[in-house]
PDB file of C-alpha atoms in Angstrom:
ATOM      1  CA  UNK A 804      -3.237  39.551  -0.952  1.00 42.00           C
ATOM      2  CA  UNK A 805      -4.116  35.960  -0.159  1.00 45.00           C
ATOM      3  CA  UNK A 806      -1.717  33.076   0.045  1.00 50.00           C
ATOM      4  CA  UNK A 807      -2.301  29.538  -1.165  1.00 51.00           C
ATOM      5  CA  UNK A 808      -1.588  26.849   1.383  1.00 50.00           C
ATOM      6  CA  UNK A 809      -0.477  23.799  -0.618  1.00 49.00           C
ATOM      7  CA  UNK A 810      -0.984  21.622   2.473  1.00 57.00           C
ATOM      8  CA  UNK A 811      -4.671  22.574   2.750  1.00 57.00           C
ATOM      9  CA  UNK A 812      -6.611  19.281   2.519  1.00 62.00           C
ATOM     10  CA  UNK A 813      -9.433  20.898   0.516  1.00 61.00           C
ATOM     11  CA  UNK A 814      -6.986  22.267  -2.055  1.00 54.00           C
ATOM     12  CA  UNK A 815      -5.241  18.889  -2.244  1.00 58.00           C
ATOM     13  CA  UNK A 816      -8.604  17.152  -2.851  1.00 62.00           C
ATOM     14  CA  UNK A 817      -9.469  19.650  -5.574  1.00 57.00           C
ATOM     15  CA  UNK A 818      -6.098  19.234  -7.293  1.00 56.00           C
ATOM     16  CA  UNK A 819      -6.355  15.460  -7.037  1.00 60.00           C
ATOM     17  CA  UNK A 820      -9.857  15.514  -8.536  1.00 56.00           C
ATOM     18  CA  UNK A 821      -8.657  17.757 -11.394  1.00 51.00           C
ATOM     19  CA  UNK A 822      -5.676  15.497 -12.080  1.00 54.00           C
ATOM     20  CA  UNK A 823      -7.870  12.391 -11.986  1.00 54.00           C
ATOM     21  CA  UNK A 824     -10.390  13.992 -14.344  1.00 51.00           C
ATOM     22  CA  UNK A 825      -7.582  15.018 -16.687  1.00 51.00           C
ATOM     23  CA  UNK A 826      -6.085  11.535 -16.805  1.00 49.00           C
ATOM     24  CA  UNK A 827      -9.514   9.922 -17.116  1.00 50.00           C
ATOM     25  CA  UNK A 828     -10.386  12.199 -20.022  1.00 49.00           C
ATOM     26  CA  UNK A 829      -7.355  10.891 -21.914  1.00 51.00           C
ATOM     27  CA  UNK A 830      -8.288   7.221 -21.513  1.00 51.00           C
ATOM     28  CA  UNK A 831     -10.994   7.121 -24.229  1.00 54.00           C
ATOM     29  CA  UNK A 832      -8.657   8.773 -26.738  1.00 50.00           C
ATOM     30  CA  UNK A 833      -5.888   6.304 -25.984  1.00 50.00           C
ATOM     31  CA  UNK A 834      -8.227   3.317 -26.093  1.00 53.00           C
ATOM     32  CA  UNK A 835      -9.889   4.546 -29.283  1.00 50.00           C
ATOM     33  CA  UNK A 836      -6.573   4.354 -31.099  1.00 59.00           C
ATOM     34  CA  UNK A 837      -6.764   0.565 -30.769  1.00 64.00           C
ATOM     35  CA  UNK A 838      -3.010   0.200 -30.780  1.00 78.00           C
ATOM     36  CA  UNK A 839      -1.454  -2.822 -29.203  1.00 85.00           C
ATOM     37  CA  UNK A 840       0.802  -2.122 -26.257  1.00 86.00           C
ATOM     38  CA  UNK A 841       4.473  -2.401 -27.148  1.00 90.00           C
ATOM     39  CA  UNK A 842       6.786  -4.290 -24.823  1.00 92.00           C
ATOM     40  CA  UNK A 843       9.707  -2.092 -23.836  1.00 90.00           C
ATOM     41  CA  UNK A 844       7.739   1.091 -24.552  1.00 89.00           C
ATOM     42  CA  UNK A 845       4.454   0.875 -22.651  1.00 86.00           C
ATOM     43  CA  UNK A 846       5.398  -2.023 -20.391  1.00 86.00           C
ATOM     44  CA  UNK A 847       8.214  -4.339 -19.435  1.00 89.00           C
ATOM     45  CA  UNK A 848       7.522  -8.055 -19.147  1.00 88.00           C
ATOM     46  CA  UNK A 849       8.657  -9.772 -15.981  1.00 85.00           C
ATOM     47  CA  UNK A 850      10.964 -12.635 -16.922  1.00 89.00           C
ATOM     48  CA  UNK A 851      10.614 -15.296 -15.817  1.00 89.00           C
ATOM     49  CA  UNK A 852       6.864 -14.734 -15.313  1.00 85.00           C
ATOM     50  CA  UNK A 853       5.785 -14.839 -11.696  1.00 82.00           C
ATOM     51  CA  UNK A 854       3.343 -17.544 -10.687  1.00 85.00           C
ATOM     52  CA  UNK A 855       0.108 -15.960  -9.410  1.00 88.00           C
ATOM     53  CA  UNK A 856      -0.792 -16.754  -5.812  1.00 88.00           C
ATOM     54  CA  UNK A 857      -4.329 -17.716  -6.853  1.00 88.00           C
ATOM     55  CA  UNK A 858      -4.193 -20.130  -9.786  1.00 90.00           C
ATOM     56  CA  UNK A 859      -6.504 -19.434 -12.704  1.00 90.00           C
ATOM     57  CA  UNK A 860      -7.146 -15.789 -11.794  1.00 92.00           C
ATOM     58  CA  UNK A 861      -5.927 -12.472 -13.084  1.00 90.00           C
ATOM     59  CA  UNK A 862      -3.762 -11.056 -10.335  1.00 92.00           C
ATOM     60  CA  UNK A 863      -3.701  -7.359  -9.509  1.00 92.00           C
ATOM     61  CA  UNK A 864      -0.985  -6.387  -7.056  1.00 92.00           C
ATOM     62  CA  UNK A 865      -0.742  -3.076  -5.246  1.00 94.00           C
ATOM     63  CA  UNK A 866       2.865  -2.320  -4.335  1.00 93.00           C
ATOM     64  CA  UNK A 867       2.821   0.222  -1.529  1.00 95.00           C
ATOM     65  CA  UNK A 868       4.738   1.655   1.410  1.00 95.00           C
ATOM     66  CA  UNK A 869       3.169   2.815   4.670  1.00 96.00           C
ATOM     67  CA  UNK A 870       5.436   5.853   4.634  1.00 95.00           C
ATOM     68  CA  UNK A 871       4.210   7.021   1.200  1.00 94.00           C
ATOM     69  CA  UNK A 872       1.761   9.949   1.393  1.00 95.00           C
ATOM     70  CA  UNK A 873       0.321   9.060  -2.012  1.00 95.00           C
ATOM     71  CA  UNK A 874      -0.362   5.484  -0.887  1.00 95.00           C
ATOM     72  CA  UNK A 875      -2.066   6.891   2.223  1.00 95.00           C
ATOM     73  CA  UNK A 876      -4.375   9.029   0.065  1.00 95.00           C
ATOM     74  CA  UNK A 877      -5.157   6.124  -2.276  1.00 95.00           C
ATOM     75  CA  UNK A 878      -5.853   3.604   0.514  1.00 93.00           C
ATOM     76  CA  UNK A 879      -9.487   4.610   1.301  1.00 92.00           C
ATOM     77  CA  UNK A 880     -10.477   4.283  -2.372  1.00 93.00           C
ATOM     78  CA  UNK A 881      -8.966   0.819  -2.809  1.00 92.00           C
ATOM     79  CA  UNK A 882     -11.421  -1.205  -0.713  1.00 88.00           C
ATOM     80  CA  UNK A 883     -14.541  -0.137  -2.645  1.00 93.00           C
ATOM     81  CA  UNK A 884     -12.677  -0.616  -5.934  1.00 94.00           C
ATOM     82  CA  UNK A 885     -11.434  -4.084  -4.971  1.00 94.00           C
ATOM     83  CA  UNK A 886     -14.956  -5.058  -3.859  1.00 93.00           C
ATOM     84  CA  UNK A 887     -16.196  -4.442  -7.418  1.00 96.00           C
ATOM     85  CA  UNK A 888     -13.587  -6.621  -9.143  1.00 95.00           C
ATOM     86  CA  UNK A 889     -14.933  -9.505 -11.229  1.00 95.00           C
ATOM     87  CA  UNK A 890     -14.721 -13.025  -9.820  1.00 94.00           C
ATOM     88  CA  UNK A 891     -11.762 -13.963 -12.027  1.00 95.00           C
ATOM     89  CA  UNK A 892      -9.567 -11.219 -10.535  1.00 95.00           C
ATOM     90  CA  UNK A 893      -7.544 -11.604  -7.327  1.00 94.00           C
ATOM     91  CA  UNK A 894      -6.292  -8.426  -5.619  1.00 94.00           C
ATOM     92  CA  UNK A 895      -3.480  -8.419  -3.095  1.00 92.00           C
ATOM     93  CA  UNK A 896      -1.125  -5.941  -1.481  1.00 94.00           C
ATOM     94  CA  UNK A 897       2.652  -6.159  -1.301  1.00 93.00           C
ATOM     95  CA  UNK A 898       4.506  -3.753   0.957  1.00 95.00           C
ATOM     96  CA  UNK A 899       7.861  -2.616  -0.403  1.00 94.00           C
ATOM     97  CA  UNK A 900      10.599  -1.149   1.825  1.00 88.00           C
ATOM     98  CA  UNK A 901      11.459   2.200   0.235  1.00 85.00           C
ATOM     99  CA  UNK A 902      13.082   3.844   3.227  1.00 76.00           C
ATOM    100  CA  UNK A 903      11.829   1.942   6.248  1.00 80.00           C
ATOM    101  CA  UNK A 904      12.257  -1.844   6.302  1.00 94.00           C
ATOM    102  CA  UNK A 905      10.449  -2.008   9.647  1.00 96.00           C
ATOM    103  CA  UNK A 906       7.252  -0.779   7.938  1.00 97.00           C
ATOM    104  CA  UNK A 907       7.405  -3.766   5.613  1.00 97.00           C
ATOM    105  CA  UNK A 908       7.996  -6.019   8.594  1.00 97.00           C
ATOM    106  CA  UNK A 909       4.975  -4.418  10.317  1.00 98.00           C
ATOM    107  CA  UNK A 910       2.753  -5.167   7.307  1.00 98.00           C
ATOM    108  CA  UNK A 911       3.850  -8.790   6.967  1.00 97.00           C
ATOM    109  CA  UNK A 912       3.522  -9.365  10.733  1.00 98.00           C
ATOM    110  CA  UNK A 913      -0.056  -8.061  10.558  1.00 98.00           C
ATOM    111  CA  UNK A 914      -0.606 -10.195   7.456  1.00 97.00           C
ATOM    112  CA  UNK A 915       0.714 -13.313   9.209  1.00 97.00           C
ATOM    113  CA  UNK A 916      -1.787 -12.685  11.997  1.00 98.00           C
ATOM    114  CA  UNK A 917      -4.653 -12.147   9.565  1.00 97.00           C
ATOM    115  CA  UNK A 918      -4.884  -8.497  10.653  1.00 97.00           C
ATOM    116  CA  UNK A 919      -3.608  -6.653   7.562  1.00 96.00           C
ATOM    117  CA  UNK A 920      -7.136  -5.630   6.613  1.00 94.00           C
ATOM    118  CA  UNK A 921      -8.267  -2.270   5.246  1.00 93.00           C
ATOM    119  CA  UNK A 922      -9.180  -0.962   8.699  1.00 94.00           C
ATOM    120  CA  UNK A 923      -5.799  -1.794  10.266  1.00 97.00           C
ATOM    121  CA  UNK A 924      -3.908  -0.473   7.252  1.00 96.00           C
ATOM    122  CA  UNK A 925      -5.910   2.734   7.632  1.00 96.00           C
ATOM    123  CA  UNK A 926      -4.884   2.966  11.289  1.00 98.00           C
ATOM    124  CA  UNK A 927      -1.219   2.512  10.336  1.00 98.00           C
ATOM    125  CA  UNK A 928      -1.417   5.148   7.586  1.00 97.00           C
ATOM    126  CA  UNK A 929      -3.173   7.536   9.996  1.00 97.00           C
ATOM    127  CA  UNK A 930      -0.558   6.983  12.704  1.00 98.00           C
ATOM    128  CA  UNK A 931       2.258   7.781  10.281  1.00 97.00           C
ATOM    129  CA  UNK A 932       0.699  10.570   8.223  1.00 97.00           C
ATOM    130  CA  UNK A 933      -1.992  11.991  10.506  1.00 97.00           C
ATOM    131  CA  UNK A 934      -0.407  11.640  13.941  1.00 97.00           C
ATOM    132  CA  UNK A 935       3.219  11.932  12.733  1.00 97.00           C
ATOM    133  CA  UNK A 936       4.177   8.727  14.554  1.00 97.00           C
ATOM    134  CA  UNK A 937       6.944   7.256  12.405  1.00 95.00           C
ATOM    135  CA  UNK A 938       6.366   3.737  13.767  1.00 97.00           C
ATOM    136  CA  UNK A 939      10.090   3.203  13.489  1.00 95.00           C
ATOM    137  CA  UNK A 940      10.487   0.923  16.511  1.00 97.00           C
ATOM    138  CA  UNK A 941       8.843  -2.306  17.571  1.00 98.00           C
ATOM    139  CA  UNK A 942       7.659  -0.637  20.803  1.00 98.00           C
ATOM    140  CA  UNK A 943       5.783   2.067  18.850  1.00 98.00           C
ATOM    141  CA  UNK A 944       4.220  -0.588  16.631  1.00 98.00           C
ATOM    142  CA  UNK A 945       3.147  -2.721  19.595  1.00 98.00           C
ATOM    143  CA  UNK A 946       1.581   0.346  21.226  1.00 98.00           C
ATOM    144  CA  UNK A 947      -0.373   1.050  18.038  1.00 98.00           C
ATOM    145  CA  UNK A 948      -1.615  -2.479  17.363  1.00 98.00           C
ATOM    146  CA  UNK A 949      -2.683  -3.080  20.972  1.00 98.00           C
ATOM    147  CA  UNK A 950      -4.779   0.082  20.751  1.00 98.00           C
ATOM    148  CA  UNK A 951      -6.819  -1.753  18.102  1.00 98.00           C
ATOM    149  CA  UNK A 952      -7.207  -5.051  19.950  1.00 97.00           C
ATOM    150  CA  UNK A 953      -4.186  -6.992  18.681  1.00 98.00           C
ATOM    151  CA  UNK A 954      -2.185  -8.929  21.262  1.00 98.00           C
ATOM    152  CA  UNK A 955       1.184  -7.166  21.620  1.00 98.00           C
ATOM    153  CA  UNK A 956       3.184 -10.289  22.476  1.00 98.00           C
ATOM    154  CA  UNK A 957       1.707 -12.241  19.556  1.00 98.00           C
ATOM    155  CA  UNK A 958       2.442  -9.301  17.255  1.00 98.00           C
ATOM    156  CA  UNK A 959       6.064  -9.067  18.469  1.00 98.00           C
ATOM    157  CA  UNK A 960       6.509 -12.816  17.918  1.00 98.00           C
ATOM    158  CA  UNK A 961       5.078 -12.558  14.386  1.00 98.00           C
ATOM    159  CA  UNK A 962       7.247  -9.479  13.727  1.00 98.00           C
ATOM    160  CA  UNK A 963      10.423 -11.457  14.481  1.00 97.00           C
ATOM    161  CA  UNK A 964       9.269 -14.708  12.833  1.00 98.00           C
ATOM    162  CA  UNK A 965      10.974 -16.636  10.050  1.00 98.00           C
ATOM    163  CA  UNK A 966       7.755 -16.512   8.007  1.00 97.00           C
ATOM    164  CA  UNK A 967       7.705 -12.710   8.045  1.00 98.00           C
ATOM    165  CA  UNK A 968      11.383 -12.561   7.105  1.00 96.00           C
ATOM    166  CA  UNK A 969      10.708 -14.928   4.182  1.00 95.00           C
ATOM    167  CA  UNK A 970       7.782 -12.839   2.924  1.00 94.00           C
ATOM    168  CA  UNK A 971       9.953  -9.722   3.132  1.00 94.00           C
ATOM    169  CA  UNK A 972      12.660 -11.321   0.991  1.00 92.00           C
ATOM    170  CA  UNK A 973      10.093 -12.508  -1.551  1.00 87.00           C
ATOM    171  CA  UNK A 974       8.484  -9.061  -1.772  1.00 86.00           C
TER     172      UNK A 974
END
């Protein structure tokens, strides 16, 4: 008898592709119905409405957490998708602190330094999910970011800054 390893990356890719194809196959049927979305059923309006960060543009926000395995899988597909967005759409990421507030602080410190790009986010996701480094201390984070050319002292200063704390509260 053979056993199925649910952690096998090839099996996970196959299952993900099947699930994506299944969901995608439903989209035309849903759209063909032409029904208007109903507030309270299909969506909940944010009240009061949030002011977009880029005036005059449609804002798409990805809420994510570095510790989320699903976010880690989605991350490589986001950059090519975001690159194809029309000019009237602004895409941004907001890290939310599900279980680890320090991960959110890590993201906003990188963001404050202009280093929260797709490559660095990929390195963080890989450290947590590929290398099993929880990045749960400032020392572990400094070790990681310096490995990719970021000044450790500048990162630590940004990590503890008022600006990062403010962005965390807003998020």
